[in-house]
Coordinates of C-alpha atoms and ligand atoms in Angstrom, one line a residue:
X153 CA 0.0 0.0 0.0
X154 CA 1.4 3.4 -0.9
X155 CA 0.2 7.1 -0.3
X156 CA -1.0 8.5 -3.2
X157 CA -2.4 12.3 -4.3
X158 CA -5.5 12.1 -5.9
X159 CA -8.3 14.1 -6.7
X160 CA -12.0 12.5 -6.0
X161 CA -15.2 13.3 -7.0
X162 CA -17.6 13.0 -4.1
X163 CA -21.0 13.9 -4.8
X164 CA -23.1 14.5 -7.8
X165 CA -21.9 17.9 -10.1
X166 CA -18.4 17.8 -8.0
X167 CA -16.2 19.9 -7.3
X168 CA -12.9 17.5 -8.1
X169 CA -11.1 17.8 -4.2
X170 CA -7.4 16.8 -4.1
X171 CA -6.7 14.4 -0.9
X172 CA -4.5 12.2 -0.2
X173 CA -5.5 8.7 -0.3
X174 CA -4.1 4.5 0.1
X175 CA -3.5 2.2 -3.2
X176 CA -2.9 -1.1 -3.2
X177 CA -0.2 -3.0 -5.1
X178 CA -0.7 -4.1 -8.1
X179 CA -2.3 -7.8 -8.6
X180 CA 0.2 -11.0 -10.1
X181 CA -1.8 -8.9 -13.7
X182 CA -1.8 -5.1 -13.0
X183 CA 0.7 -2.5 -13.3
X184 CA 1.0 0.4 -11.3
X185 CA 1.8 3.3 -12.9
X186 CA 4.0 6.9 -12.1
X187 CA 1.3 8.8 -13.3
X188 CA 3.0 11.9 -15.4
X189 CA 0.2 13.6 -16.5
X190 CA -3.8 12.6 -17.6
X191 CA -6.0 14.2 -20.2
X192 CA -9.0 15.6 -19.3
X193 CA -12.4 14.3 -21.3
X194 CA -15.7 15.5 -22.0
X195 CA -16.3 12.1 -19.9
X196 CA -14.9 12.8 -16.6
X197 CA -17.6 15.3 -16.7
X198 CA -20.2 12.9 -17.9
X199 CA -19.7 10.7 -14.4
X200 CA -18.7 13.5 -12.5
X201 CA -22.3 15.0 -13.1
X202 CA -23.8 11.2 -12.8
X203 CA -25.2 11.7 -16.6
X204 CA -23.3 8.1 -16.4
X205 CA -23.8 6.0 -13.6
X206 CA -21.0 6.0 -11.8
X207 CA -20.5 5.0 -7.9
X208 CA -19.2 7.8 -5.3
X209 CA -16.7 8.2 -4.2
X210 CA -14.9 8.0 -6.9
X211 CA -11.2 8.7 -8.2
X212 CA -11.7 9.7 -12.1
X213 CA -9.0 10.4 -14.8
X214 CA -9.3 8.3 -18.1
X215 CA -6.3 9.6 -19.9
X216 CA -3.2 8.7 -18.2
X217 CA 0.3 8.8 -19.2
X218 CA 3.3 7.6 -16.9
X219 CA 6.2 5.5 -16.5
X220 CA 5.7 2.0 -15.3
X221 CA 6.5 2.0 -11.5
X222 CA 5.5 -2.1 -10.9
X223 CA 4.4 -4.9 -12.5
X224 CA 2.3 -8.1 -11.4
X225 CA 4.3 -11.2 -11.8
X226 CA 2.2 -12.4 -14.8
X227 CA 3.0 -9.2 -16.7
X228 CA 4.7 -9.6 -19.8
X229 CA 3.6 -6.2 -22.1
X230 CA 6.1 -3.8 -20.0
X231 CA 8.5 -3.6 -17.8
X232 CA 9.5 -1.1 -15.2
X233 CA 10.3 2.5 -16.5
X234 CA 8.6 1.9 -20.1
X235 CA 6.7 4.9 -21.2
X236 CA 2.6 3.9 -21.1
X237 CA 0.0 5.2 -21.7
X238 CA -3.5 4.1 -20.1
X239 CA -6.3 3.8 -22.4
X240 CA -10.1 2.5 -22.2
X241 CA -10.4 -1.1 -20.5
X242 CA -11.9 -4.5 -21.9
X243 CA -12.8 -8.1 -20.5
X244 CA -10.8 -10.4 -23.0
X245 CA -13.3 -13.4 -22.9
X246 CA -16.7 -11.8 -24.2
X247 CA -17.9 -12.7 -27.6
X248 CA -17.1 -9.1 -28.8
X249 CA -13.6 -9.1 -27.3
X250 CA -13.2 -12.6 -28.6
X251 CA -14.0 -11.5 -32.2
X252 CA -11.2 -8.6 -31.8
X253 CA -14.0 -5.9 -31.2
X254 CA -12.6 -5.0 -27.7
X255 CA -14.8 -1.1 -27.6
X256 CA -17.8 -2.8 -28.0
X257 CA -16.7 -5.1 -25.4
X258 CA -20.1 -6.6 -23.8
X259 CA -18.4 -5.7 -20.3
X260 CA -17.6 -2.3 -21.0
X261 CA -19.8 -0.5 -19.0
X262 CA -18.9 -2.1 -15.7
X263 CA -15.7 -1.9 -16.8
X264 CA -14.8 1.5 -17.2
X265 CA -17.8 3.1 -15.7
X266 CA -18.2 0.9 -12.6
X267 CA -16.1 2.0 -10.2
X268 CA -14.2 -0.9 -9.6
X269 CA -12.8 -4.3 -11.5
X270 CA -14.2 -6.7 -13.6
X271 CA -15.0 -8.9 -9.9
X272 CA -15.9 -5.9 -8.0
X273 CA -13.2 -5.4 -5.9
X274 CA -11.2 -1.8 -5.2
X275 CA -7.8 -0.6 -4.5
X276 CA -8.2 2.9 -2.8
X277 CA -8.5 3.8 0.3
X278 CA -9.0 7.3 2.2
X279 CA -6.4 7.9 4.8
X280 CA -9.1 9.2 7.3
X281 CA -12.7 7.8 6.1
X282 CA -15.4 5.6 7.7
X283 CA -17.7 6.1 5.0
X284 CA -16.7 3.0 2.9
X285 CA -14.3 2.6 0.0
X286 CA -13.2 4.7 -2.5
X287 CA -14.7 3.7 -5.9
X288 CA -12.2 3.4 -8.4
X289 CA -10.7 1.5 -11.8
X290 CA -12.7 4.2 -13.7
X291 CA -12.0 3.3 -17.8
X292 CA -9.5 0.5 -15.7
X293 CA -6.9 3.4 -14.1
X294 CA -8.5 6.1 -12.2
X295 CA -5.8 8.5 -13.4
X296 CA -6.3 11.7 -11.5
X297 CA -4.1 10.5 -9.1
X298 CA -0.2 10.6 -8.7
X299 CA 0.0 6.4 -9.2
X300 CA -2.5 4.6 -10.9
X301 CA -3.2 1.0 -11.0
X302 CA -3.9 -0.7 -14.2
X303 CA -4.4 -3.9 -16.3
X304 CA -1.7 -5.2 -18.0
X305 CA -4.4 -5.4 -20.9
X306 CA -4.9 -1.4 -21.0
X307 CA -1.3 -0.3 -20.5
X308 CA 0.1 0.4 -23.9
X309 CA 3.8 0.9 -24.1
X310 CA 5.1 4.1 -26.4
X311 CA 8.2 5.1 -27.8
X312 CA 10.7 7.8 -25.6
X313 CA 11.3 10.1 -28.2
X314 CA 8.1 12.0 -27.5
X315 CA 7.0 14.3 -24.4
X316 CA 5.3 12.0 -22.3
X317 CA 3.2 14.4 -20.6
X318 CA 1.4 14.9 -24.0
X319 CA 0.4 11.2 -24.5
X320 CA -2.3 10.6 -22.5
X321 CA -5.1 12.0 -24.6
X322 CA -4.3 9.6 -27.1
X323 CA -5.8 7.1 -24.6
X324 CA -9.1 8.1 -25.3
X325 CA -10.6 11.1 -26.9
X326 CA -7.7 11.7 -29.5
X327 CA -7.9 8.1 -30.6
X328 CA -11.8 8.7 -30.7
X329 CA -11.5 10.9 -33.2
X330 CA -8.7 9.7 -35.5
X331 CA -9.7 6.2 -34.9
X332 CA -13.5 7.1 -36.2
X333 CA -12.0 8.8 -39.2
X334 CA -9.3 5.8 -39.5
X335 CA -10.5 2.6 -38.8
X336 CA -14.6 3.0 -38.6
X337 CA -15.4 5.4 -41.1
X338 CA -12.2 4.8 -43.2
X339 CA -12.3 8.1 -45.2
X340 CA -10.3 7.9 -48.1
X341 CA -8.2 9.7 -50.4
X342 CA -10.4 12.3 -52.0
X343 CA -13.2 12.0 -50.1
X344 CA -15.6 14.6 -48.3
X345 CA -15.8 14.9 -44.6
X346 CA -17.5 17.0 -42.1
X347 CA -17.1 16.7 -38.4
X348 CA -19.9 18.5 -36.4
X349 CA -18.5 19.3 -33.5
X350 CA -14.7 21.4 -32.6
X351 CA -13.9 20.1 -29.5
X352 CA -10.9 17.6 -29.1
X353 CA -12.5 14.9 -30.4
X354 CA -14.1 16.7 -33.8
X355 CA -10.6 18.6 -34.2
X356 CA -8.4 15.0 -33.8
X357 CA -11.0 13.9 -36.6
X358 CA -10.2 16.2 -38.8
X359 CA -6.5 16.2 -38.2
X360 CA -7.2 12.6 -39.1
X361 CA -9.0 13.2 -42.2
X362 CA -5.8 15.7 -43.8
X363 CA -3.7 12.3 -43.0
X364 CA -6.2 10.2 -44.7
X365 CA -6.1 12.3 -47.7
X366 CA -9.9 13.6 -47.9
X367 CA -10.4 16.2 -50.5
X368 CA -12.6 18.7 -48.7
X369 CA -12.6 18.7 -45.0
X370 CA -15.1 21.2 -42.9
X371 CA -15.8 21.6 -39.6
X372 CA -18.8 22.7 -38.1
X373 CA -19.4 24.5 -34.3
X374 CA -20.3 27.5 -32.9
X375 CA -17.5 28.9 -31.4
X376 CA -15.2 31.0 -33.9
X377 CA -11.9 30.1 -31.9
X378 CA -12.4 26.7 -32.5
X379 CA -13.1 27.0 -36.3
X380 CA -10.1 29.3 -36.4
X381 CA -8.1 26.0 -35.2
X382 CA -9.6 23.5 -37.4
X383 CA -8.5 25.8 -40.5
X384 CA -5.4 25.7 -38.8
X385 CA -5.0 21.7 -38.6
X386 CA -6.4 21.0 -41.9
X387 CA -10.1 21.9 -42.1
X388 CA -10.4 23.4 -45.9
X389 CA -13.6 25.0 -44.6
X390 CA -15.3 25.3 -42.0
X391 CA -19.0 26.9 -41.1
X392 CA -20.1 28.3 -38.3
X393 CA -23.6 27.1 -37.6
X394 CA -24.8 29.3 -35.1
X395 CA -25.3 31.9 -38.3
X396 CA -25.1 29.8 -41.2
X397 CA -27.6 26.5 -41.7
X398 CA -25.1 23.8 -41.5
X399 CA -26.6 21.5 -43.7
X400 CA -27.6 23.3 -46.4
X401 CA -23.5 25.2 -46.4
X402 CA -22.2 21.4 -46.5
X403 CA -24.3 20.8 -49.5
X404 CA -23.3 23.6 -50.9
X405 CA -19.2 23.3 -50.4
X406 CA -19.4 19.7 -51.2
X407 CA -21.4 19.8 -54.3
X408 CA -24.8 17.7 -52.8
X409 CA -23.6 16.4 -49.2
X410 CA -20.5 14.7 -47.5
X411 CA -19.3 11.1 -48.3
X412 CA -19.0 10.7 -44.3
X413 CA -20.1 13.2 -41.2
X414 CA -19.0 12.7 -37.4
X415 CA -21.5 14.1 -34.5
X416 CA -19.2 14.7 -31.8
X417 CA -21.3 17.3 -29.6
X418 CA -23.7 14.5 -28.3
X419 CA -26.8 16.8 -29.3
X420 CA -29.7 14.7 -31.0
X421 CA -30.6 17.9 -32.8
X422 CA -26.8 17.9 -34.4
X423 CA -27.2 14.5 -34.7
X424 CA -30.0 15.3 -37.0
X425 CA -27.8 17.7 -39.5
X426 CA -24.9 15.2 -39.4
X427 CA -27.2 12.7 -41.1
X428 CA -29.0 15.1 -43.2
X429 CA -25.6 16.8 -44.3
X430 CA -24.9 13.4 -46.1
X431 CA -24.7 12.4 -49.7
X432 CA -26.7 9.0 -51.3
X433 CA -24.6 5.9 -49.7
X434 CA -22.7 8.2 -47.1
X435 CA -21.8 7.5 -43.6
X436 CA -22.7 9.5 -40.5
X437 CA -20.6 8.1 -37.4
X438 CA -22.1 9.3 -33.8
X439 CA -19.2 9.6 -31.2
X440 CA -21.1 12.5 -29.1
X441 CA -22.3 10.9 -26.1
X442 CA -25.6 12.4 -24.4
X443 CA -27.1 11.6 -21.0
X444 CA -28.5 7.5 -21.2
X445 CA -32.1 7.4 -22.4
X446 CA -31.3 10.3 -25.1
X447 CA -33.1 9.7 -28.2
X448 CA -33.0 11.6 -31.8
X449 CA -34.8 11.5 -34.7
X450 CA -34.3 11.3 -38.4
X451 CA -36.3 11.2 -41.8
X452 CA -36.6 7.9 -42.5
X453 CA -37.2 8.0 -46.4
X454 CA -34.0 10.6 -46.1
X455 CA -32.0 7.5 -45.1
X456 CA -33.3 4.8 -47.0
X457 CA -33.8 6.5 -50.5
X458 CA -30.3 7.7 -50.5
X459 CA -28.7 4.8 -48.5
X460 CA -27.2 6.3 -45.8
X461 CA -25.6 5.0 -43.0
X462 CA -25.5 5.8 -39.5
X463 CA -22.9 4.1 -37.0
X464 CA -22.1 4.0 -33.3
X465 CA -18.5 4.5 -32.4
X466 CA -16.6 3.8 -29.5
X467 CA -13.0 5.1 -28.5
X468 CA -12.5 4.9 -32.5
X469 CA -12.3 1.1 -33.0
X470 CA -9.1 1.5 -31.9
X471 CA -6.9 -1.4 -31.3
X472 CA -5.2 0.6 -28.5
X473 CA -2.0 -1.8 -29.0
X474 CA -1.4 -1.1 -32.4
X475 CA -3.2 2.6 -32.9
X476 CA -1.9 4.7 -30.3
X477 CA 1.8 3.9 -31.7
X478 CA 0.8 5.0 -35.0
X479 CA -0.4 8.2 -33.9
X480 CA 2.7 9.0 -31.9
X481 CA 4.8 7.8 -34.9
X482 CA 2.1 10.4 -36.6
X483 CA 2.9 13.3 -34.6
X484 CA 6.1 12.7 -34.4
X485 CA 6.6 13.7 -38.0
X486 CA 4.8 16.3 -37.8
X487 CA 1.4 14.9 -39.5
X488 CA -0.8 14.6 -36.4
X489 CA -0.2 18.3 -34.2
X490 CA -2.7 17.5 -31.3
X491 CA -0.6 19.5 -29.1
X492 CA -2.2 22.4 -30.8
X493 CA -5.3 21.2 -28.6
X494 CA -3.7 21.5 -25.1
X495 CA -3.5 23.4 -22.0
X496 CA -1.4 21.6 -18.9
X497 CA -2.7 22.4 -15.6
X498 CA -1.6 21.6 -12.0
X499 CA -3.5 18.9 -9.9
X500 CA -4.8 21.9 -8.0
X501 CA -6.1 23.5 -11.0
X502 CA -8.3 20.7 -11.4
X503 CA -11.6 22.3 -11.0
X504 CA -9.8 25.4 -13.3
X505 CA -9.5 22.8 -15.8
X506 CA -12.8 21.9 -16.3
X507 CA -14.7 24.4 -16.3
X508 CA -12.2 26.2 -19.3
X509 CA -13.0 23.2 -21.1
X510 CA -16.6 23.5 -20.8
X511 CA -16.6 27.0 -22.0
X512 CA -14.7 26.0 -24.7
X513 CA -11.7 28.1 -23.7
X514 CA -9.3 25.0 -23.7
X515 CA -9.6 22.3 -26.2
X516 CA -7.6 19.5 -24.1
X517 CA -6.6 20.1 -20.8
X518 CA -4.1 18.0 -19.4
X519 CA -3.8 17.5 -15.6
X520 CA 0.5 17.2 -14.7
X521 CA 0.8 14.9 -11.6
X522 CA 4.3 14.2 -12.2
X523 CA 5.6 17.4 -9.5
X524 CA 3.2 16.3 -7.1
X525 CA 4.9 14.9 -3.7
X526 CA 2.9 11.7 -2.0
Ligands
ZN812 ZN1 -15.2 -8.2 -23.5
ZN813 ZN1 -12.7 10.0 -22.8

């Protein structure tokens, strides 16, 4: 057991409070990890304000980057001081994981939203708390903290050559994006693409779409800062569609609709102009994720007479092992600049931190625990 600095979430809505707190050490397959630094999401805010059910008290963070401090004695991936990065977590044995499809892992919601591992069990303690445990394991790391504890499974080992402080947003929303551009979508070389939304997930999706070689790339949002960026990583256009009907300017720009569209803003009525932004046989992914229950709706002869497609995606399809290398090799020559997207921020800034991002002030914020003394 080691003393850890962490910051918890304790009742519905927050705030994030910084204590210090107990962690285990790592089972024969976890790794515990020096966290560095750890990406802040659009879902940390989801569970923080329960729009997700997740138990309190509860240590959140799904974005971790760090440098392996332990490992299990069945660990094989990594060894003491690799550089990791922690990403989403899945069960291995389901039909889904068993298939290769480890983000639609049938297990993924207890998982990574349940507060705990796959047999219930937690690893944090508060130093001075009769109240019960603290709930942990969130997305398998709980990486607002100064050590987290991991599955060998979602630890994925990266290169040195890179700012390690950086990484951890590849984990989950970078990947998000690029991987729904990448692997589900797979936008091709001239090919049209609009990604509703400018937040980091929209922006890593266009990014994605320059490396993929689309043709015409816009992005659509309201705030002007954000379009501003998107020109600036590769949008060709972009609209802003608090003045301008979004679907009738893609139309326009594209000639009679996009080949794919990407709803990242989790707003059913966006939702709706992603899918009716589309050309015949195009493909409108949905990555936005809304309170559970949500529902939208579409014209249904819109979809069927022109063949459209509309597709759930999680965390980008990616195959973490293989995809979040790729997009460091990516930005490491200079094709994939998401550090254009972030702001760091001490542990103590937390609360800072989220509330810029929910303005919209910063893109990506990214939490440094690496100074912090246990
Ligand atoms: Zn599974
Ligand atoms: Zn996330």
């Amino acid at each position: 057991m080691r003393e850890i600095k962490a910051a918890t979430i304790r009742r519905k809505g927050g705030p994030f409070q910084v204590e210090n707190l107990f962690l285990d050490e790592p089972r024969a397959d976890e790794v515990l990890v020096r966290v560095m630094a750890a990406g802040m999401c659009h879902t940390d805010m989801v569970a923080r304000d329960q729009l997700y059910d997740v138990p309190l008290p509860v240590v959140l963070g799904h974005e971790g980057s760090g440098m392996v401090e332990q490992i299990g004695a069945r660990v094989k991936k990594v060894a003491v001081g690799d550089h990791v990065v922690l990403t989403y977590m899945w069960c291995g044995h389901c039909k889904a994981c068993l298939r290769g499809d480890s983000t639609y892992c049938e297990n993924f919601y207890p998982l990574n939203f349940g507060g705990a591992r796959e047999d219930g069990s937690t690893s944090t303690y508060a130093a001075h708390d009769a109240s019960g445990p603290i709930r942990d394991h969130f997305f398998g790391q709980s990486s607002f903290g100064t050590f987290a504890l991991a599955h060998e499974r979602n630890v994925i080992k990266v290169p040195k050559n890179v700012p390690l402080e950086l990484l951890g947003p590849l984990g989950c929303g970078i990947q998000t994006g690029a991987g729904a551009v990448m692997n589900s979508l797979k936008v091709g070389p001239g090919s049209t693409f609009v990604a509703f939304g400018g937040g980091a997930v929209g922006l890593s999706a266009v990014m994605a779409a320059r490396v993929a070689g689309a043709r015409t790339i816009i992005a659509a949002d309201i705030v002007p800062s954000r379009l501003a960026l998107a020109l600036e990583l590769g949008a060709t256009h972009t609209v802003n569609s608090r003045e301008t009907d979004p679907v009738v300017a893609v139309r326009e720009i594209t000639g009679g609709g996009a080949d794919f569209s990407l709803e990242s803003s989790g707003r059913p009525a966006v939702l709706r102009q992603a899918i009716d932004a589309l050309a015949a046989c195009g493909t409108c992914g949905i990555v936005g994720a809304p309170a559970l229950g949500t529902e939208a709706s579409f014209d249904v002869n819109g979809v069927m007479t022109a063949g459209k497609h509309i597709i759930g995606i999680v965390e980008g399809d990616s195959k973490p092992d293989l995809f979040i290398p790729a997009l460091v090799e990516l930005y490491a020559q200079g094709r994939f600049p998401f550090d254009k997207l972030v702001k760091f921020y001490s542990l103590d800034q937390i609360n800072q931190a989220a509330e810029d991002s929910e303005k919209g002030i910063t893109i990506k914020p990214i939490i440094r625990l690496g100074a912090c003394r246990t």
